[in-house]
JSON list of C-alpha atoms in Angstrom, two decimals:
[
{"chain": "A", "resi": 171, "resn": "UNK", "atom": "CA", "xyz": [5.81, -19.01, 12.26]},
{"chain": "A", "resi": 172, "resn": "UNK", "atom": "CA", "xyz": [6.37, -17.24, 8.74]},
{"chain": "A", "resi": 173, "resn": "UNK", "atom": "CA", "xyz": [4.09, -14.20, 8.66]},
{"chain": "A", "resi": 174, "resn": "UNK", "atom": "CA", "xyz": [3.66, -11.74, 5.97]},
{"chain": "A", "resi": 175, "resn": "UNK", "atom": "CA", "xyz": [3.15, -7.86, 6.79]},
{"chain": "A", "resi": 176, "resn": "UNK", "atom": "CA", "xyz": [1.49, -5.60, 4.42]},
{"chain": "A", "resi": 177, "resn": "UNK", "atom": "CA", "xyz": [-0.67, -2.47, 4.27]},
{"chain": "A", "resi": 178, "resn": "UNK", "atom": "CA", "xyz": [-4.65, -2.94, 4.94]},
{"chain": "A", "resi": 179, "resn": "UNK", "atom": "CA", "xyz": [-6.79, -3.13, 2.10]},
{"chain": "A", "resi": 180, "resn": "UNK", "atom": "CA", "xyz": [-10.73, -2.33, 2.30]},
{"chain": "A", "resi": 181, "resn": "UNK", "atom": "CA", "xyz": [-11.06, -6.21, 2.12]},
{"chain": "A", "resi": 182, "resn": "UNK", "atom": "CA", "xyz": [-9.42, -6.51, 5.37]},
{"chain": "A", "resi": 183, "resn": "UNK", "atom": "CA", "xyz": [-11.47, -4.14, 7.30]},
{"chain": "A", "resi": 184, "resn": "UNK", "atom": "CA", "xyz": [-13.94, -6.77, 8.84]},
{"chain": "A", "resi": 185, "resn": "UNK", "atom": "CA", "xyz": [-11.05, -9.04, 9.77]},
{"chain": "A", "resi": 186, "resn": "UNK", "atom": "CA", "xyz": [-9.30, -5.84, 11.42]},
{"chain": "A", "resi": 187, "resn": "UNK", "atom": "CA", "xyz": [-12.29, -5.27, 13.50]},
{"chain": "A", "resi": 188, "resn": "UNK", "atom": "CA", "xyz": [-12.60, -8.99, 14.45]},
{"chain": "A", "resi": 189, "resn": "UNK", "atom": "CA", "xyz": [-8.83, -9.10, 15.36]},
{"chain": "A", "resi": 190, "resn": "UNK", "atom": "CA", "xyz": [-9.16, -6.00, 17.79]},
{"chain": "A", "resi": 191, "resn": "UNK", "atom": "CA", "xyz": [-12.10, -7.15, 19.43]},
{"chain": "A", "resi": 192, "resn": "UNK", "atom": "CA", "xyz": [-10.64, -10.66, 20.16]},
{"chain": "A", "resi": 193, "resn": "UNK", "atom": "CA", "xyz": [-7.53, -9.54, 21.16]},
{"chain": "A", "resi": 194, "resn": "UNK", "atom": "CA", "xyz": [-8.92, -6.92, 23.57]},
{"chain": "A", "resi": 195, "resn": "UNK", "atom": "CA", "xyz": [-12.12, -8.36, 24.51]},
{"chain": "A", "resi": 196, "resn": "UNK", "atom": "CA", "xyz": [-14.08, -5.19, 23.87]},
{"chain": "A", "resi": 197, "resn": "UNK", "atom": "CA", "xyz": [-14.89, -3.03, 20.80]},
{"chain": "A", "resi": 198, "resn": "UNK", "atom": "CA", "xyz": [-13.25, 0.32, 22.18]},
{"chain": "A", "resi": 199, "resn": "UNK", "atom": "CA", "xyz": [-9.98, -0.44, 20.08]},
{"chain": "A", "resi": 200, "resn": "UNK", "atom": "CA", "xyz": [-11.82, -1.57, 17.05]},
{"chain": "A", "resi": 201, "resn": "UNK", "atom": "CA", "xyz": [-14.06, 1.43, 17.15]},
{"chain": "A", "resi": 202, "resn": "UNK", "atom": "CA", "xyz": [-11.06, 3.70, 17.54]},
{"chain": "A", "resi": 203, "resn": "UNK", "atom": "CA", "xyz": [-9.48, 2.20, 14.39]},
{"chain": "A", "resi": 204, "resn": "UNK", "atom": "CA", "xyz": [-12.60, 2.50, 12.37]},
{"chain": "A", "resi": 205, "resn": "UNK", "atom": "CA", "xyz": [-12.93, 6.36, 13.69]},
{"chain": "A", "resi": 206, "resn": "UNK", "atom": "CA", "xyz": [-9.28, 7.02, 12.42]},
{"chain": "A", "resi": 207, "resn": "UNK", "atom": "CA", "xyz": [-9.93, 5.27, 9.24]},
{"chain": "A", "resi": 208, "resn": "UNK", "atom": "CA", "xyz": [-12.98, 7.25, 8.64]},
{"chain": "A", "resi": 209, "resn": "UNK", "atom": "CA", "xyz": [-11.76, 10.62, 9.62]},
{"chain": "A", "resi": 210, "resn": "UNK", "atom": "CA", "xyz": [-8.55, 10.22, 7.29]},
{"chain": "A", "resi": 211, "resn": "UNK", "atom": "CA", "xyz": [-6.26, 10.24, 10.37]},
{"chain": "A", "resi": 212, "resn": "UNK", "atom": "CA", "xyz": [-4.25, 6.91, 9.59]},
{"chain": "A", "resi": 213, "resn": "UNK", "atom": "CA", "xyz": [-1.13, 7.40, 8.40]},
{"chain": "A", "resi": 214, "resn": "UNK", "atom": "CA", "xyz": [-0.35, 3.74, 8.09]},
{"chain": "A", "resi": 215, "resn": "UNK", "atom": "CA", "xyz": [-2.48, 0.48, 9.04]},
{"chain": "A", "resi": 216, "resn": "UNK", "atom": "CA", "xyz": [-0.57, -2.80, 8.73]},
{"chain": "A", "resi": 217, "resn": "UNK", "atom": "CA", "xyz": [-1.87, -6.54, 8.94]},
{"chain": "A", "resi": 218, "resn": "UNK", "atom": "CA", "xyz": [0.00, -9.72, 9.50]},
{"chain": "A", "resi": 219, "resn": "UNK", "atom": "CA", "xyz": [-1.00, -12.69, 7.40]},
{"chain": "A", "resi": 220, "resn": "UNK", "atom": "CA", "xyz": [-0.34, -16.20, 8.12]},
{"chain": "A", "resi": 221, "resn": "UNK", "atom": "CA", "xyz": [-1.44, -19.11, 5.77]},
{"chain": "A", "resi": 222, "resn": "UNK", "atom": "CA", "xyz": [-3.63, -16.84, 3.78]},
{"chain": "A", "resi": 223, "resn": "UNK", "atom": "CA", "xyz": [-5.37, -15.38, 7.16]},
{"chain": "A", "resi": 224, "resn": "UNK", "atom": "CA", "xyz": [-5.00, -12.36, 9.15]},
{"chain": "A", "resi": 225, "resn": "UNK", "atom": "CA", "xyz": [-3.73, -12.91, 12.63]},
{"chain": "A", "resi": 226, "resn": "UNK", "atom": "CA", "xyz": [-2.57, -9.22, 13.79]},
{"chain": "A", "resi": 227, "resn": "UNK", "atom": "CA", "xyz": [-3.23, -5.32, 13.08]},
{"chain": "A", "resi": 228, "resn": "UNK", "atom": "CA", "xyz": [-1.29, -2.43, 14.00]},
{"chain": "A", "resi": 229, "resn": "UNK", "atom": "CA", "xyz": [-2.07, 1.12, 13.01]},
{"chain": "A", "resi": 230, "resn": "UNK", "atom": "CA", "xyz": [-0.19, 4.51, 13.35]},
{"chain": "A", "resi": 231, "resn": "UNK", "atom": "CA", "xyz": [-2.14, 7.86, 13.11]},
{"chain": "A", "resi": 232, "resn": "UNK", "atom": "CA", "xyz": [-1.18, 11.59, 12.60]},
{"chain": "A", "resi": 233, "resn": "UNK", "atom": "CA", "xyz": [-0.64, 13.91, 15.80]},
{"chain": "A", "resi": 234, "resn": "UNK", "atom": "CA", "xyz": [0.74, 17.27, 16.06]},
{"chain": "A", "resi": 235, "resn": "UNK", "atom": "CA", "xyz": [3.15, 18.82, 18.54]},
{"chain": "A", "resi": 236, "resn": "UNK", "atom": "CA", "xyz": [3.08, 22.39, 19.51]},
{"chain": "A", "resi": 237, "resn": "UNK", "atom": "CA", "xyz": [5.78, 24.15, 21.01]},
{"chain": "A", "resi": 238, "resn": "UNK", "atom": "CA", "xyz": [5.37, 27.82, 20.86]},
{"chain": "A", "resi": 239, "resn": "UNK", "atom": "CA", "xyz": [4.87, 28.94, 17.36]},
{"chain": "A", "resi": 240, "resn": "UNK", "atom": "CA", "xyz": [6.15, 25.79, 16.09]},
{"chain": "A", "resi": 241, "resn": "UNK", "atom": "CA", "xyz": [3.90, 22.93, 15.07]},
{"chain": "A", "resi": 242, "resn": "UNK", "atom": "CA", "xyz": [5.55, 19.70, 14.27]},
{"chain": "A", "resi": 243, "resn": "UNK", "atom": "CA", "xyz": [3.85, 16.49, 12.99]},
{"chain": "A", "resi": 244, "resn": "UNK", "atom": "CA", "xyz": [4.51, 13.24, 14.65]},
{"chain": "A", "resi": 245, "resn": "UNK", "atom": "CA", "xyz": [2.95, 9.75, 14.97]},
{"chain": "A", "resi": 246, "resn": "UNK", "atom": "CA", "xyz": [0.95, 7.90, 17.46]},
{"chain": "A", "resi": 247, "resn": "UNK", "atom": "CA", "xyz": [1.37, 3.99, 17.33]},
{"chain": "A", "resi": 248, "resn": "UNK", "atom": "CA", "xyz": [-1.79, 1.91, 18.26]},
{"chain": "A", "resi": 249, "resn": "UNK", "atom": "CA", "xyz": [-3.97, 0.01, 18.92]},
{"chain": "A", "resi": 250, "resn": "UNK", "atom": "CA", "xyz": [-1.56, -3.07, 18.25]},
{"chain": "A", "resi": 251, "resn": "UNK", "atom": "CA", "xyz": [-3.63, -6.32, 18.20]},
{"chain": "A", "resi": 252, "resn": "UNK", "atom": "CA", "xyz": [-2.77, -9.93, 17.77]},
{"chain": "A", "resi": 253, "resn": "UNK", "atom": "CA", "xyz": [-5.47, -12.89, 17.90]},
{"chain": "A", "resi": 254, "resn": "UNK", "atom": "CA", "xyz": [-5.11, -14.57, 21.28]},
{"chain": "A", "resi": 255, "resn": "UNK", "atom": "CA", "xyz": [-4.14, -17.84, 19.53]},
{"chain": "A", "resi": 256, "resn": "UNK", "atom": "CA", "xyz": [-1.12, -16.01, 17.79]},
{"chain": "A", "resi": 257, "resn": "UNK", "atom": "CA", "xyz": [0.18, -13.82, 20.76]},
{"chain": "A", "resi": 258, "resn": "UNK", "atom": "CA", "xyz": [3.28, -14.40, 22.14]},
{"chain": "A", "resi": 259, "resn": "UNK", "atom": "CA", "xyz": [4.94, -15.56, 18.78]},
{"chain": "A", "resi": 260, "resn": "UNK", "atom": "CA", "xyz": [6.52, -12.01, 17.77]},
{"chain": "A", "resi": 261, "resn": "UNK", "atom": "CA", "xyz": [3.68, -11.04, 15.64]},
{"chain": "A", "resi": 262, "resn": "UNK", "atom": "CA", "xyz": [3.12, -7.86, 17.44]},
{"chain": "A", "resi": 263, "resn": "UNK", "atom": "CA", "xyz": [6.84, -7.13, 17.44]},
{"chain": "A", "resi": 264, "resn": "UNK", "atom": "CA", "xyz": [7.18, -7.72, 13.55]},
{"chain": "A", "resi": 265, "resn": "UNK", "atom": "CA", "xyz": [4.40, -5.30, 12.86]},
{"chain": "A", "resi": 266, "resn": "UNK", "atom": "CA", "xyz": [5.81, -2.58, 15.12]},
{"chain": "A", "resi": 267, "resn": "UNK", "atom": "CA", "xyz": [9.32, -2.88, 13.81]},
{"chain": "A", "resi": 268, "resn": "UNK", "atom": "CA", "xyz": [7.98, -2.74, 10.27]},
{"chain": "A", "resi": 269, "resn": "UNK", "atom": "CA", "xyz": [5.98, 0.19, 10.84]},
{"chain": "A", "resi": 270, "resn": "UNK", "atom": "CA", "xyz": [8.81, 2.02, 12.54]},
{"chain": "A", "resi": 271, "resn": "UNK", "atom": "CA", "xyz": [11.19, 1.29, 9.75]},
{"chain": "A", "resi": 272, "resn": "UNK", "atom": "CA", "xyz": [8.79, 2.83, 7.32]},
{"chain": "A", "resi": 273, "resn": "UNK", "atom": "CA", "xyz": [8.56, 5.95, 9.02]},
{"chain": "A", "resi": 274, "resn": "UNK", "atom": "CA", "xyz": [12.48, 6.38, 9.74]},
{"chain": "A", "resi": 275, "resn": "UNK", "atom": "CA", "xyz": [12.51, 5.75, 5.63]},
{"chain": "A", "resi": 276, "resn": "UNK", "atom": "CA", "xyz": [9.99, 8.48, 5.12]},
{"chain": "A", "resi": 277, "resn": "UNK", "atom": "CA", "xyz": [11.76, 10.90, 7.53]},
{"chain": "A", "resi": 278, "resn": "UNK", "atom": "CA", "xyz": [9.26, 11.08, 10.48]},
{"chain": "A", "resi": 279, "resn": "UNK", "atom": "CA", "xyz": [10.74, 12.34, 13.62]},
{"chain": "A", "resi": 280, "resn": "UNK", "atom": "CA", "xyz": [8.77, 11.51, 16.57]},
{"chain": "A", "resi": 281, "resn": "UNK", "atom": "CA", "xyz": [6.36, 8.44, 17.54]},
{"chain": "A", "resi": 282, "resn": "UNK", "atom": "CA", "xyz": [4.46, 8.15, 20.74]},
{"chain": "A", "resi": 283, "resn": "UNK", "atom": "CA", "xyz": [2.86, 5.20, 22.24]},
{"chain": "A", "resi": 284, "resn": "UNK", "atom": "CA", "xyz": [0.81, 4.58, 25.31]},
{"chain": "A", "resi": 285, "resn": "UNK", "atom": "CA", "xyz": [1.46, 1.05, 26.72]},
{"chain": "A", "resi": 286, "resn": "UNK", "atom": "CA", "xyz": [3.66, -1.45, 28.92]},
{"chain": "A", "resi": 287, "resn": "UNK", "atom": "CA", "xyz": [7.08, 0.33, 28.95]},
{"chain": "A", "resi": 288, "resn": "UNK", "atom": "CA", "xyz": [8.83, -3.04, 29.42]},
{"chain": "A", "resi": 289, "resn": "UNK", "atom": "CA", "xyz": [7.35, -3.94, 26.12]},
{"chain": "A", "resi": 290, "resn": "UNK", "atom": "CA", "xyz": [7.95, -0.99, 23.99]},
{"chain": "A", "resi": 291, "resn": "UNK", "atom": "CA", "xyz": [11.21, -0.36, 25.27]},
{"chain": "A", "resi": 292, "resn": "UNK", "atom": "CA", "xyz": [12.64, -2.95, 22.92]},
{"chain": "A", "resi": 293, "resn": "UNK", "atom": "CA", "xyz": [11.61, -0.53, 20.18]},
{"chain": "A", "resi": 294, "resn": "UNK", "atom": "CA", "xyz": [13.71, 2.20, 21.71]},
{"chain": "A", "resi": 295, "resn": "UNK", "atom": "CA", "xyz": [10.56, 3.82, 23.14]},
{"chain": "A", "resi": 296, "resn": "UNK", "atom": "CA", "xyz": [10.98, 5.35, 26.64]},
{"chain": "A", "resi": 297, "resn": "UNK", "atom": "CA", "xyz": [8.97, 7.17, 29.28]},
{"chain": "A", "resi": 298, "resn": "UNK", "atom": "CA", "xyz": [11.89, 9.59, 30.10]},
{"chain": "A", "resi": 299, "resn": "UNK", "atom": "CA", "xyz": [11.65, 10.67, 26.58]},
{"chain": "A", "resi": 300, "resn": "UNK", "atom": "CA", "xyz": [8.06, 11.62, 26.70]},
{"chain": "A", "resi": 301, "resn": "UNK", "atom": "CA", "xyz": [8.13, 13.55, 30.17]},
{"chain": "A", "resi": 302, "resn": "UNK", "atom": "CA", "xyz": [8.36, 16.73, 28.68]},
{"chain": "A", "resi": 303, "resn": "UNK", "atom": "CA", "xyz": [5.27, 16.72, 26.41]},
{"chain": "A", "resi": 304, "resn": "UNK", "atom": "CA", "xyz": [1.76, 17.48, 27.70]},
{"chain": "A", "resi": 305, "resn": "UNK", "atom": "CA", "xyz": [-0.81, 15.12, 26.59]},
{"chain": "A", "resi": 306, "resn": "UNK", "atom": "CA", "xyz": [-4.15, 13.69, 27.96]},
{"chain": "A", "resi": 307, "resn": "UNK", "atom": "CA", "xyz": [-2.37, 10.45, 28.70]},
{"chain": "A", "resi": 308, "resn": "UNK", "atom": "CA", "xyz": [0.74, 11.96, 30.71]},
{"chain": "A", "resi": 309, "resn": "UNK", "atom": "CA", "xyz": [2.30, 9.29, 33.12]},
{"chain": "A", "resi": 310, "resn": "UNK", "atom": "CA", "xyz": [4.48, 6.17, 33.37]},
{"chain": "A", "resi": 311, "resn": "UNK", "atom": "CA", "xyz": [2.88, 4.42, 30.35]},
{"chain": "A", "resi": 312, "resn": "UNK", "atom": "CA", "xyz": [3.40, 7.14, 27.83]},
{"chain": "A", "resi": 313, "resn": "UNK", "atom": "CA", "xyz": [6.36, 6.73, 25.94]},
{"chain": "A", "resi": 314, "resn": "UNK", "atom": "CA", "xyz": [8.14, 8.60, 23.10]},
{"chain": "A", "resi": 315, "resn": "UNK", "atom": "CA", "xyz": [10.79, 7.23, 20.30]},
{"chain": "A", "resi": 316, "resn": "UNK", "atom": "CA", "xyz": [12.87, 10.24, 19.05]},
{"chain": "A", "resi": 317, "resn": "UNK", "atom": "CA", "xyz": [14.25, 9.16, 15.71]},
{"chain": "A", "resi": 318, "resn": "UNK", "atom": "CA", "xyz": [15.85, 12.37, 14.53]},
{"chain": "A", "resi": 319, "resn": "UNK", "atom": "CA", "xyz": [17.70, 15.12, 16.56]},
{"chain": "A", "resi": 320, "resn": "UNK", "atom": "CA", "xyz": [15.20, 17.80, 15.11]},
{"chain": "A", "resi": 321, "resn": "UNK", "atom": "CA", "xyz": [12.33, 16.09, 16.51]},
{"chain": "A", "resi": 322, "resn": "UNK", "atom": "CA", "xyz": [10.69, 18.54, 19.12]},
{"chain": "A", "resi": 323, "resn": "UNK", "atom": "CA", "xyz": [11.83, 17.99, 22.65]},
{"chain": "A", "resi": 324, "resn": "UNK", "atom": "CA", "xyz": [8.76, 19.21, 24.38]},
{"chain": "A", "resi": 325, "resn": "UNK", "atom": "CA", "xyz": [5.24, 20.63, 23.67]},
{"chain": "A", "resi": 326, "resn": "UNK", "atom": "CA", "xyz": [1.68, 20.05, 23.83]},
{"chain": "A", "resi": 327, "resn": "UNK", "atom": "CA", "xyz": [0.71, 16.82, 22.00]},
{"chain": "A", "resi": 328, "resn": "UNK", "atom": "CA", "xyz": [-2.63, 16.82, 19.96]},
{"chain": "A", "resi": 329, "resn": "UNK", "atom": "CA", "xyz": [-4.23, 13.54, 18.92]},
{"chain": "A", "resi": 330, "resn": "UNK", "atom": "CA", "xyz": [-6.51, 12.86, 16.46]},
{"chain": "A", "resi": 331, "resn": "UNK", "atom": "CA", "xyz": [-9.96, 13.74, 17.29]},
{"chain": "A", "resi": 332, "resn": "UNK", "atom": "CA", "xyz": [-11.03, 9.87, 17.23]},
{"chain": "A", "resi": 333, "resn": "UNK", "atom": "CA", "xyz": [-8.98, 9.58, 20.56]},
{"chain": "A", "resi": 334, "resn": "UNK", "atom": "CA", "xyz": [-11.46, 12.11, 22.39]},
{"chain": "A", "resi": 335, "resn": "UNK", "atom": "CA", "xyz": [-14.03, 9.09, 22.31]},
{"chain": "A", "resi": 336, "resn": "UNK", "atom": "CA", "xyz": [-11.76, 6.81, 24.57]}
]
């Protein structure tokens, strides 16, 4: 399957909502994406296109890590959504890898994700790397990807306000 990954445009918003609703079976994730976008907290929102239609979506939002007096910018990955008919074909992986590569090139230091550790380990995320951070989502599904040595090693993670509605 040949897919093209690109940044979202306003013309994609309805399709992005539909992809998230179909992928998750509810509107919670679609609502989250729209709130993040409306609040200006989306740092990157990618779509996967095949044969002129959208089949996947992945977004990244800004968060901060507070360690004493130091406040470091970091990234939150998610949600990642792929239409059911296109799942298990590498669409989600392609979107995630593209996003991570863009953030590495931009000099970002740290990305968090909440999800299946077995799935996200293939991208370098690890539950162990997230254990020293305090978040509302602590536990085995919280994972971190430290992309540079100067990324904070611990601290309180503060997500965009849209996450408070979950």
